[in-house]
Coordinates of N, CA and C in Angstrom, one line a residue:
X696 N -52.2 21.7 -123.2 CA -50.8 21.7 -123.7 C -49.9 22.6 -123.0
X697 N -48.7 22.4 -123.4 CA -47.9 23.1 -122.3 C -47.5 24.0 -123.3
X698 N -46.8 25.2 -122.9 CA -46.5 26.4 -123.6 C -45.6 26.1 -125.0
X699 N -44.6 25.1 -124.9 CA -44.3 24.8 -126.6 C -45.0 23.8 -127.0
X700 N -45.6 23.6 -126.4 CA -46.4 22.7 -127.6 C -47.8 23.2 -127.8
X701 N -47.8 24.6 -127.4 CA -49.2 25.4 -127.5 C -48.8 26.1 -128.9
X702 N -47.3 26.1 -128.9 CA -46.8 27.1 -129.7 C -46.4 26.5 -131.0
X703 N -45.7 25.4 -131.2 CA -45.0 24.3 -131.7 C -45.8 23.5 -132.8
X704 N -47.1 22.9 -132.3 CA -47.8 22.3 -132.6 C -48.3 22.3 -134.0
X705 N -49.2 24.1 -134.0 CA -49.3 24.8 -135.0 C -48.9 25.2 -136.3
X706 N -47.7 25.7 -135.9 CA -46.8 25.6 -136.9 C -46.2 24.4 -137.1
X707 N -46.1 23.5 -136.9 CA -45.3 22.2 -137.5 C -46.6 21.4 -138.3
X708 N -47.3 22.0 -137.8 CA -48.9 21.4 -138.6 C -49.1 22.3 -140.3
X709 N -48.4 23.1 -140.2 CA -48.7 24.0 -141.7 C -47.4 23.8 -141.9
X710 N -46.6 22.5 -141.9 CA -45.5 22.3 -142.2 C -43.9 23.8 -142.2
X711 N -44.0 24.3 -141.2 CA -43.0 25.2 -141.2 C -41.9 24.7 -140.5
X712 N -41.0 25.6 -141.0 CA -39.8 25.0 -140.1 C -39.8 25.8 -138.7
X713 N -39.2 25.0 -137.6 CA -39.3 25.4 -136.3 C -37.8 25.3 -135.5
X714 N -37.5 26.4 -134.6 CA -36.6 26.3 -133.3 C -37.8 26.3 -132.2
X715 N -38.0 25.7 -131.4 CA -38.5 25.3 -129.9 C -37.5 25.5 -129.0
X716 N -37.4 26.4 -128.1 CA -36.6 25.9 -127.3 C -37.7 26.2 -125.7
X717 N -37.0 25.5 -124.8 CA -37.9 25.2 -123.5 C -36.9 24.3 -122.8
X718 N -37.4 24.7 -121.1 CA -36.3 23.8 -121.0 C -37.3 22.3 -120.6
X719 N -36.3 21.2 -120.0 CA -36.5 19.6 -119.8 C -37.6 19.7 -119.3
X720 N -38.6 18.5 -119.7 CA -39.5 18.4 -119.2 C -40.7 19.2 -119.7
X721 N -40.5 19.9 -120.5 CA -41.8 20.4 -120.5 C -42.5 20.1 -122.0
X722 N -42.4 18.9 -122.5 CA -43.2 18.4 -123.4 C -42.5 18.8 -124.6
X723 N -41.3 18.9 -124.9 CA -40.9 19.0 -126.3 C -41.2 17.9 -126.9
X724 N -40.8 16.6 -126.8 CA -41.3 15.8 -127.4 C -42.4 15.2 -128.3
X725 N -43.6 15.8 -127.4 CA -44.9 15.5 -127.8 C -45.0 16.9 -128.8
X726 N -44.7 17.5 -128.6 CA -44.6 19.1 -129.8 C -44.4 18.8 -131.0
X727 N -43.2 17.8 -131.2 CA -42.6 17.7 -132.4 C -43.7 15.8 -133.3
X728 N -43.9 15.3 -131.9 CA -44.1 13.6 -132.6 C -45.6 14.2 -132.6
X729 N -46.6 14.6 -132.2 CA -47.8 14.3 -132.4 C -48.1 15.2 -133.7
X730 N -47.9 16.2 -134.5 CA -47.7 16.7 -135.9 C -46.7 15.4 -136.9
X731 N -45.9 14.6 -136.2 CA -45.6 13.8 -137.5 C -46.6 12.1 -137.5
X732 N -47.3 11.8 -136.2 CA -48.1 11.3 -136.4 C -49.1 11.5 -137.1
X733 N -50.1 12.7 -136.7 CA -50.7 13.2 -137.3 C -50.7 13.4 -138.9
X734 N -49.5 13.4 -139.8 CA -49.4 13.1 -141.2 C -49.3 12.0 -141.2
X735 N -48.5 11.6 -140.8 CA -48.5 9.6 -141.0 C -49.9 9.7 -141.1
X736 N -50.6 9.3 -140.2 CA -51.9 8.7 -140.4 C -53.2 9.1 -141.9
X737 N -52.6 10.7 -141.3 CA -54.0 11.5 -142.8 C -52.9 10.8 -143.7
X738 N -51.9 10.3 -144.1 CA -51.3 10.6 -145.2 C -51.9 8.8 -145.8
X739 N -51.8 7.9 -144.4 CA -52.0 6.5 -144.9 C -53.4 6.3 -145.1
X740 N -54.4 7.1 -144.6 CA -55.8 6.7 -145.1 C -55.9 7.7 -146.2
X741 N -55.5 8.2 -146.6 CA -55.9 8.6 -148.3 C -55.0 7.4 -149.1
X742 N -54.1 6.7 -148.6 CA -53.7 5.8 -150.0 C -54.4 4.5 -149.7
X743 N -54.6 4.0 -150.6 CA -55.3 3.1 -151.1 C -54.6 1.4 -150.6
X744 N -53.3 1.3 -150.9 CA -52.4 0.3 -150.2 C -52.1 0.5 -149.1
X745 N -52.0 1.4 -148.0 CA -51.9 1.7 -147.1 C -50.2 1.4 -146.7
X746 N -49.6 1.6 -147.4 CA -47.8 1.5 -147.9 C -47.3 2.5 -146.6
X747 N -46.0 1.5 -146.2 CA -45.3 2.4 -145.5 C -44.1 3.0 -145.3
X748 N -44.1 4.3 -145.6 CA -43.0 4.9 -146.5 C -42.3 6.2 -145.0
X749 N -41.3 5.8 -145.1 CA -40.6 6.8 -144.2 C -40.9 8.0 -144.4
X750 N -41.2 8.5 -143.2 CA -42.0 10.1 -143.8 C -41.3 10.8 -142.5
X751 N -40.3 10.6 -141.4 CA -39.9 11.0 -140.3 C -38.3 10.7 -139.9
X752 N -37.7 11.9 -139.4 CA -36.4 11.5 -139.3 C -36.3 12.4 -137.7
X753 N -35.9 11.4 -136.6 CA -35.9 12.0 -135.8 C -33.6 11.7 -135.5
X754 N -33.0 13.3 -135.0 CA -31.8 13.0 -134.6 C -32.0 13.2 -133.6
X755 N -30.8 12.7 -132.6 CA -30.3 12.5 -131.1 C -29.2 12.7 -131.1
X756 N -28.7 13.2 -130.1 CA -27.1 13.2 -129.6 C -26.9 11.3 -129.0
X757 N -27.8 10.7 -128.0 CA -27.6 9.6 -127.6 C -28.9 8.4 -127.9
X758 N -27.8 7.0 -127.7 CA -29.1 6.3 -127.9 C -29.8 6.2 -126.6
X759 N -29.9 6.5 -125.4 CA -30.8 7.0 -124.3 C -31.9 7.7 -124.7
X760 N -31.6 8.6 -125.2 CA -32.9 9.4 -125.8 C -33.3 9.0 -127.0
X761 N -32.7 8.2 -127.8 CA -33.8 7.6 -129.0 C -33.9 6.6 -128.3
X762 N -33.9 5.8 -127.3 CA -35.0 4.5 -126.7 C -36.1 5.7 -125.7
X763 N -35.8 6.8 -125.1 CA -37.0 7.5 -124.8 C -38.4 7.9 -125.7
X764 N -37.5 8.9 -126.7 CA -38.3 8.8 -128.2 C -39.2 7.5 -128.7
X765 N -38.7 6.7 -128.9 CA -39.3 5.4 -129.3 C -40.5 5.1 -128.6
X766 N -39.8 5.0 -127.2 CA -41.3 5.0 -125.7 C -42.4 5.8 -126.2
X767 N -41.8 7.1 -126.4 CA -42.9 8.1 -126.7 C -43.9 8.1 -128.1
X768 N -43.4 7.3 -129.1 CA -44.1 7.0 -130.1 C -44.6 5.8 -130.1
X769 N -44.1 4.8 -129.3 CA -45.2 3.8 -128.8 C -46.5 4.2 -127.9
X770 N -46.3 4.8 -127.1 CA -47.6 5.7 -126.0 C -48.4 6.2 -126.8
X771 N -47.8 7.6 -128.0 CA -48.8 8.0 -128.3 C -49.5 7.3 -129.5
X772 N -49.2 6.2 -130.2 CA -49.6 5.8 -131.3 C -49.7 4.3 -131.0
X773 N -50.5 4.2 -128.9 CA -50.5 2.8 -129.1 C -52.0 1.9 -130.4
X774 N -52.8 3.1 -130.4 CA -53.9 2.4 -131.3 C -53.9 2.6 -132.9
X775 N -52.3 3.2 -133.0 CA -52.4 3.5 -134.6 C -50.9 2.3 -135.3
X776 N -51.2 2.2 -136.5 CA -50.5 1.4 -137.5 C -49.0 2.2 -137.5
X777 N -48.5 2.3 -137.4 CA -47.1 3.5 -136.9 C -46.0 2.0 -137.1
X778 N -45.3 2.3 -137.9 CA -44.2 1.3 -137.5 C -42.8 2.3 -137.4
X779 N -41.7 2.0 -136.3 CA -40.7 3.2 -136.1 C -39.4 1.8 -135.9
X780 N -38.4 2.4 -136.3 CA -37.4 1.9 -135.7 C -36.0 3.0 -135.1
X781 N -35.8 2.7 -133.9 CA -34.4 3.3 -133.0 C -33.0 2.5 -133.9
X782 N -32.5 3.6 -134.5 CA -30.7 3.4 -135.1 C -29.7 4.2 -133.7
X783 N -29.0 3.4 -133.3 CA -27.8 3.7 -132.9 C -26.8 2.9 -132.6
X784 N -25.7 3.2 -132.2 CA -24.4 2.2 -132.2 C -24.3 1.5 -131.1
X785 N -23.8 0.6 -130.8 CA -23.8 -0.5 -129.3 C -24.1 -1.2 -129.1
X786 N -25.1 -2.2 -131.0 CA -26.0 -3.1 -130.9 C -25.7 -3.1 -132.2
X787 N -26.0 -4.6 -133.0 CA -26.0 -4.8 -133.6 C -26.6 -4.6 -134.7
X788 N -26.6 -4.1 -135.8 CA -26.6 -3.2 -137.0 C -28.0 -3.8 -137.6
X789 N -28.2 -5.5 -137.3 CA -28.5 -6.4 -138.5 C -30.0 -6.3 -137.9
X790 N -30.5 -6.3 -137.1 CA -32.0 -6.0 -136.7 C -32.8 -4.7 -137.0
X791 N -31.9 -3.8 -137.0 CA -31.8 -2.4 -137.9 C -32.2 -2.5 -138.8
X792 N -31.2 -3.0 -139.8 CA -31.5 -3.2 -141.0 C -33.0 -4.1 -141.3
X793 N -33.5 -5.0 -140.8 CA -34.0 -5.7 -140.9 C -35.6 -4.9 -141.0
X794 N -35.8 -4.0 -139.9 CA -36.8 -3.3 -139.8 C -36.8 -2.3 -141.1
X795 N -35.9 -1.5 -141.6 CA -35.8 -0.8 -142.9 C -36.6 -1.4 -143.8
X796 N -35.3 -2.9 -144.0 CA -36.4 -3.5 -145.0 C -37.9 -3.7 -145.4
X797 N -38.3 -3.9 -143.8 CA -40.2 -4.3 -144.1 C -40.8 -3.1 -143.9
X798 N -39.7 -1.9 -144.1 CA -40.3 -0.4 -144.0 C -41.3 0.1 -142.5
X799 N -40.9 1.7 -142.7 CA -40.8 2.1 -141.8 C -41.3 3.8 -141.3
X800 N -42.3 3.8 -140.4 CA -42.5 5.1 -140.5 C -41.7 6.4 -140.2
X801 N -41.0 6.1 -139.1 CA -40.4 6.9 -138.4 C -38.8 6.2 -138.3
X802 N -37.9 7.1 -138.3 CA -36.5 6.5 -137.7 C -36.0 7.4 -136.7
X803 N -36.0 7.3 -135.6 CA -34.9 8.1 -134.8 C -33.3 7.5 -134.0
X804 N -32.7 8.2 -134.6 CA -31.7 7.6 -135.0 C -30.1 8.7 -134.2
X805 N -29.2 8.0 -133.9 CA -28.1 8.9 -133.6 C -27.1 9.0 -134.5
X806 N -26.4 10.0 -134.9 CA -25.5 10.2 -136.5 C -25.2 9.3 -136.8
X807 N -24.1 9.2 -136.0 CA -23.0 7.8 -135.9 C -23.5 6.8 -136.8
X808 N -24.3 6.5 -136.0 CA -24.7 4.7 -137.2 C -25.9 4.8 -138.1
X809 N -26.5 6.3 -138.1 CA -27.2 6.7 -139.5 C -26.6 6.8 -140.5
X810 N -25.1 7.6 -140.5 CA -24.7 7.8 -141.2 C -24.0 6.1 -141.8
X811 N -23.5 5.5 -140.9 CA -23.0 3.9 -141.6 C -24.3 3.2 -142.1
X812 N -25.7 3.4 -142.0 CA -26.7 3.0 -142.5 C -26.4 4.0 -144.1
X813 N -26.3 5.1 -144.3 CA -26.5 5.7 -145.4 C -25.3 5.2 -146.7
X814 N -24.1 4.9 -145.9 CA -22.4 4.4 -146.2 C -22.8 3.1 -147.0
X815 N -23.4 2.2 -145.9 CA -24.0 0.8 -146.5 C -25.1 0.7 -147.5
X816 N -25.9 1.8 -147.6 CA -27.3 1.6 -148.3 C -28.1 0.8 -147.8
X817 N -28.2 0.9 -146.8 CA -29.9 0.2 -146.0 C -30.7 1.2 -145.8
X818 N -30.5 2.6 -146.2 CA -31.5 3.4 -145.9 C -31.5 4.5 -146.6
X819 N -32.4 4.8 -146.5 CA -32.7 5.8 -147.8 C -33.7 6.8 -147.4
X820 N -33.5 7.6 -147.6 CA -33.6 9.6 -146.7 C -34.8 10.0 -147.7
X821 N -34.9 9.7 -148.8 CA -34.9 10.6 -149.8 C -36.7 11.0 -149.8
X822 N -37.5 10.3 -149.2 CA -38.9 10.3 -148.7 C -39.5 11.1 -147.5
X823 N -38.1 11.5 -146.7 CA -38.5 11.6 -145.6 C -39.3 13.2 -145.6
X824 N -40.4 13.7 -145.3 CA -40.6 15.0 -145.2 C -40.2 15.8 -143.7
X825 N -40.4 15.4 -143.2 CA -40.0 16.2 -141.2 C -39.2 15.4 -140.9
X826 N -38.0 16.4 -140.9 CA -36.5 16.2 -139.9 C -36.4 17.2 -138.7
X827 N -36.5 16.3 -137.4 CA -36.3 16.8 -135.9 C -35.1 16.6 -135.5
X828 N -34.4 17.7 -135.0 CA -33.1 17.4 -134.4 C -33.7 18.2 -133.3
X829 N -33.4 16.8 -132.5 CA -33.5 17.0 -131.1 C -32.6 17.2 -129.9
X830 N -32.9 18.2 -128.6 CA -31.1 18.1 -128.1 C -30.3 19.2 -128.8
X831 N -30.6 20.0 -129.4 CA -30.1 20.8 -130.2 C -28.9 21.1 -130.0
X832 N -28.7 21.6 -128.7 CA -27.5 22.0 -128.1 C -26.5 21.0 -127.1
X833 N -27.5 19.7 -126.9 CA -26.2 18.8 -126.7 C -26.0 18.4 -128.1
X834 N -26.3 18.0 -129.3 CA -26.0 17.6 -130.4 C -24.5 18.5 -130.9
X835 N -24.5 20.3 -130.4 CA -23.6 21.0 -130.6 C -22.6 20.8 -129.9
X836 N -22.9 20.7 -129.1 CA -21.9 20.4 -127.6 C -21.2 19.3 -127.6
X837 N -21.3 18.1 -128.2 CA -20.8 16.7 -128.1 C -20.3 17.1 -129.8
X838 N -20.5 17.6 -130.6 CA -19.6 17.4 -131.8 C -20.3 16.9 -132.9
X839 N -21.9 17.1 -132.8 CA -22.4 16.2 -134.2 C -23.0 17.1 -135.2
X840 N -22.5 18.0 -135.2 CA -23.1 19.2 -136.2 C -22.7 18.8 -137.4
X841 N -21.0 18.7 -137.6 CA -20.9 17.9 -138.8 C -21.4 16.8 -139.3
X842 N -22.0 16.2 -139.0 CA -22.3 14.6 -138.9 C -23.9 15.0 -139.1
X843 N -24.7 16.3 -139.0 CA -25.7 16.8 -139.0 C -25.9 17.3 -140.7
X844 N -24.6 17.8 -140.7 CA -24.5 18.6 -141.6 C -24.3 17.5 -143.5
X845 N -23.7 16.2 -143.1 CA -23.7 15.4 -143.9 C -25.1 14.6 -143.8
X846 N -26.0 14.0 -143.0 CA -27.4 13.4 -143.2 C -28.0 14.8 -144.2
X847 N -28.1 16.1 -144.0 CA -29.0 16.8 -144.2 C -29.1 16.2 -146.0
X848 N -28.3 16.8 -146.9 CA -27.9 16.6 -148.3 C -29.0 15.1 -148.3
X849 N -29.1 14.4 -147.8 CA -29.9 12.6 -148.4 C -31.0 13.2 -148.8
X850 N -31.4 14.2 -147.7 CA -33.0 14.0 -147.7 C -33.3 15.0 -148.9
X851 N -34.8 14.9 -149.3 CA -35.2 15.6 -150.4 C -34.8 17.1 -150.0
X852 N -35.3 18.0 -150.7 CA -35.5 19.5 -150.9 C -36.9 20.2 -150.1
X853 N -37.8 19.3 -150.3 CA -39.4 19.6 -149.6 C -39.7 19.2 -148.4
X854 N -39.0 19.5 -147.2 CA -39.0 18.8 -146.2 C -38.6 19.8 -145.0
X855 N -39.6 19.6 -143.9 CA -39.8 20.4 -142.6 C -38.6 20.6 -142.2
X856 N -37.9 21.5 -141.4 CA -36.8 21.0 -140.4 C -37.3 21.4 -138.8
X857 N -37.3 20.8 -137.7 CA -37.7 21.7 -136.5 C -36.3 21.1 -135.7
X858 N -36.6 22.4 -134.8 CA -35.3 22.2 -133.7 C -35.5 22.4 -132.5
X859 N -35.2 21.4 -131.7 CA -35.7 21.6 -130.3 C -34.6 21.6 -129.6
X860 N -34.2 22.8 -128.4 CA -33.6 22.6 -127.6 C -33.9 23.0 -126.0
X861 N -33.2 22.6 -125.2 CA -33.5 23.2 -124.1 C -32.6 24.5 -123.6
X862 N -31.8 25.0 -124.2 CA -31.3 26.4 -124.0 C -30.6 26.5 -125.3
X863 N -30.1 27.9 -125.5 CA -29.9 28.7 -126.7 C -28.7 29.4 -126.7
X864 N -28.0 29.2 -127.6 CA -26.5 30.4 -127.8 C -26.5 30.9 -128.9
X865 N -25.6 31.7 -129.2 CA -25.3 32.1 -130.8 C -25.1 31.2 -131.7
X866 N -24.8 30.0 -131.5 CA -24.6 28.6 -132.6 C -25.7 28.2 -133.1
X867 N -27.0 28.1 -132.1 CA -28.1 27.6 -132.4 C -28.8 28.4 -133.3

């Protein structure tokens, strides 16, 4: 493992909340998705129906990096039951939705059109236990704090937060 995900790992495994920062490239990604795999899975072989219930909320500044994200939860969970869907704007809404419907493990998603998923009711937060905001400081930098700051309130009360960035100010 690389040094935040030596670090990262652990703690997001005893469900704590997390800032990571490190810079590009050096495995944040897998820091944050291989602990919410990791519950996905223990969580669907103890139930009995084997039901699939949003349990992951990944944010982005861009949809570039939630089609990366995605990649990266396809790779690591090519031999597991994992169903994920990518929300963002510049496509059409209705295949989106579509995936919600037949449920979904993971969403990584950019505000923008989470939030018109939340506006419309096609989606529903309220399950979700681990919220990643990823990008931390481009999310700051481009202006989606507030837009950060309205998803938060959906989700339940019991629920992880980690934050990954690649550098650090007094905002973060």
């Amino acid at each position: 493992p690389t040094a935040i995900q030596e670090k990262a790992i652990p703690i997001a495994l005893k469900n704590r909340d997390i800032i990571g920062i490190a810079k590009s490239g050096t495995g944040k990604s897998c820091a944050f998705l291989l602990p919410i795999l990791e519950d996905i899975i223990k969580e669907k072989s103890s139930q009995e129906n084997k039901k699939t219930t949003l349990r992951a909320l990944v944010l982005v500044p861009t949809r570039e990096l939630a089609k990366q994200i995605i990649n990266a939860i396809d790779d690591y969970s090519k031999y597991l039951d994992i169903k994920r869907v990518a929300i963002f704007g510049g496509v059409s809404s209705k295949d989106q939705e579509k995936k919600l419907e037949n449920g979904v493990d993971i969403v990584v998603a950019t505000t923008g059109r989470l939030l018109e998923h939340l506006k419309n009711n096609t989606i529903n937060l309220s399950s979700v236990q681990r919220v990643v905001i990823d990008e931390l400081d481009a999310m700051l930098d481009m202006g989606f704090l507030e837009e950060v700051e309205q998803i938060l309130p959906s989700i339940g009360k019991n629920r992880q937060i980690s934050m990954f960035s690649a550098t650090i100010n007094q905002n973060i």
